Short mmCIF file of C-alpha atoms in Angstrom, two decimals:
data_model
loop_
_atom_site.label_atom_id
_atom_site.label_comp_id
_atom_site.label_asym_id
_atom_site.label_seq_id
_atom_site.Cartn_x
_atom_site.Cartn_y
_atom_site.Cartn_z
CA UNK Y 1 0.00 0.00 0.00
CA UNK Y 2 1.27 3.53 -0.91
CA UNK Y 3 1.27 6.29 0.92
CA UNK Y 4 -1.41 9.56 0.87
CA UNK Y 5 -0.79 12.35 -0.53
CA UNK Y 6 -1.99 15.46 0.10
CA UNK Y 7 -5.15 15.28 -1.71
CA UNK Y 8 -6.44 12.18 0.25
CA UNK Y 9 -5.00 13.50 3.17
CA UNK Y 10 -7.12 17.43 2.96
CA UNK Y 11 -10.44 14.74 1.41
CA UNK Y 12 -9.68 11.78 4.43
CA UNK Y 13 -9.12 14.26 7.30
CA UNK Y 14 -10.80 17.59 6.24
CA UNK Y 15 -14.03 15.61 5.19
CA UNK Y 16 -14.19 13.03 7.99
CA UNK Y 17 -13.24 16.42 10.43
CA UNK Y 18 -16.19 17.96 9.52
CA UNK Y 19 -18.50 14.94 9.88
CA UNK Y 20 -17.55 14.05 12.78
CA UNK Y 21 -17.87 18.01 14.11
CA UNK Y 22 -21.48 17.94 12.89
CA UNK Y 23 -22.10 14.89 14.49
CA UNK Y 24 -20.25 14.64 17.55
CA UNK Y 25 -18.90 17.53 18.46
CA UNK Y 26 -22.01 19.49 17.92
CA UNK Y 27 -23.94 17.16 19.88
CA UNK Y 28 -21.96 16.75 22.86
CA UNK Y 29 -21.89 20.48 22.89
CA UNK Y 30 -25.55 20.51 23.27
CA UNK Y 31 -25.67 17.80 26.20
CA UNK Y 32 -23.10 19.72 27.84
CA UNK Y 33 -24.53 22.93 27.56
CA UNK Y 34 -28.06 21.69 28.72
CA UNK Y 35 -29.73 22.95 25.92
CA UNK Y 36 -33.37 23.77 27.46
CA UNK Y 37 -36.69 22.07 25.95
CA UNK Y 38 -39.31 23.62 27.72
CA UNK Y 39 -43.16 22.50 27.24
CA UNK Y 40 -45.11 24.49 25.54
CA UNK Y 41 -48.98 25.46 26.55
CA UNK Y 42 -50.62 22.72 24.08
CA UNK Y 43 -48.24 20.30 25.16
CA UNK Y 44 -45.32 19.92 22.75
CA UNK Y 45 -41.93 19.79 23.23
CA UNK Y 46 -39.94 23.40 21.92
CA UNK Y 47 -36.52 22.52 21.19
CA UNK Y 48 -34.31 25.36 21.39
CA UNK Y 49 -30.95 24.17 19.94
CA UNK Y 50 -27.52 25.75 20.91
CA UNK Y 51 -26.13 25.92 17.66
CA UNK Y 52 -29.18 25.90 14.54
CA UNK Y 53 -29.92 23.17 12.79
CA UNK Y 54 -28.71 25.06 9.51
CA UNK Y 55 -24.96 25.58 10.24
CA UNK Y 56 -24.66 22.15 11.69
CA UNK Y 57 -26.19 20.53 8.66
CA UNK Y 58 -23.90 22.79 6.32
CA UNK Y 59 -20.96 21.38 8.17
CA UNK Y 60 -21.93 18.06 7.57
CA UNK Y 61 -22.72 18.83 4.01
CA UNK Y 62 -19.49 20.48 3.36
CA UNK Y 63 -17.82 17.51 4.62
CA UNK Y 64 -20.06 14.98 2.05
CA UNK Y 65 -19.04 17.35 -0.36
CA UNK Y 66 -15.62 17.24 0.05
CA UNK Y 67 -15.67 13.32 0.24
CA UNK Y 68 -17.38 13.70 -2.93
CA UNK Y 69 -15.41 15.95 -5.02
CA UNK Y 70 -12.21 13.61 -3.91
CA UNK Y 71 -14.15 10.63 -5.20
CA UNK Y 72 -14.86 11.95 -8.27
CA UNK Y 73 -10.96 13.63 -9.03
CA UNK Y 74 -10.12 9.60 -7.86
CA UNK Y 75 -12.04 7.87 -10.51
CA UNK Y 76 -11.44 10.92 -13.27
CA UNK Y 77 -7.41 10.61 -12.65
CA UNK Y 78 -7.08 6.77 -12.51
CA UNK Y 79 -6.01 5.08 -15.65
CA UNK Y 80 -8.19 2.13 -17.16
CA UNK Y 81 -7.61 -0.80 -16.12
CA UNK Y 82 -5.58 -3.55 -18.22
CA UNK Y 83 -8.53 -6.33 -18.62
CA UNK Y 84 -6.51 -8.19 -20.70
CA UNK Y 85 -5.54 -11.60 -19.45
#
């Protein structure tokens, strides 16, 4: 096995960063911090988050993304395989 270079490495590590920011990060952030769900007066639950929904679903998108676009310059710059036998 080779090593990475530095376009697997920014794809492997910036990508998987992000996810597991969004994920992880972001939620053990909000346990933590307590976020607060008070009740409201018909009975439902009001979730307040700490950080919005938005931003931490554009962090996980930006780090599909970048998984993405490395998948894609992978297949593009690989030459064809030799199916001859």
């Amino acid at each position: 096995m080779t090593g990475l270079t530095t376009t697997e490495r920014i794809a492997l590590y910036g990508g998987g960063g992000l996810l597991l920011i969004g994920t992880v990060g972001i939620g053990l952030l909000e346990i933590v911090a307590g976020a607060p769900h008070p009740v409201s007066g018909e009975g439902q639950i009001v979730h307040e988050a700490l950080i919005p929904l938005s931003i931490r679903s554009s962090i996980m998108l930006l780090g599909l993304l970048i998984w993405g676009a490395y998948a894609v310059t992978s297949v593009a710059s690989e030459p064809p395989a030799d199916t001859s036998l």
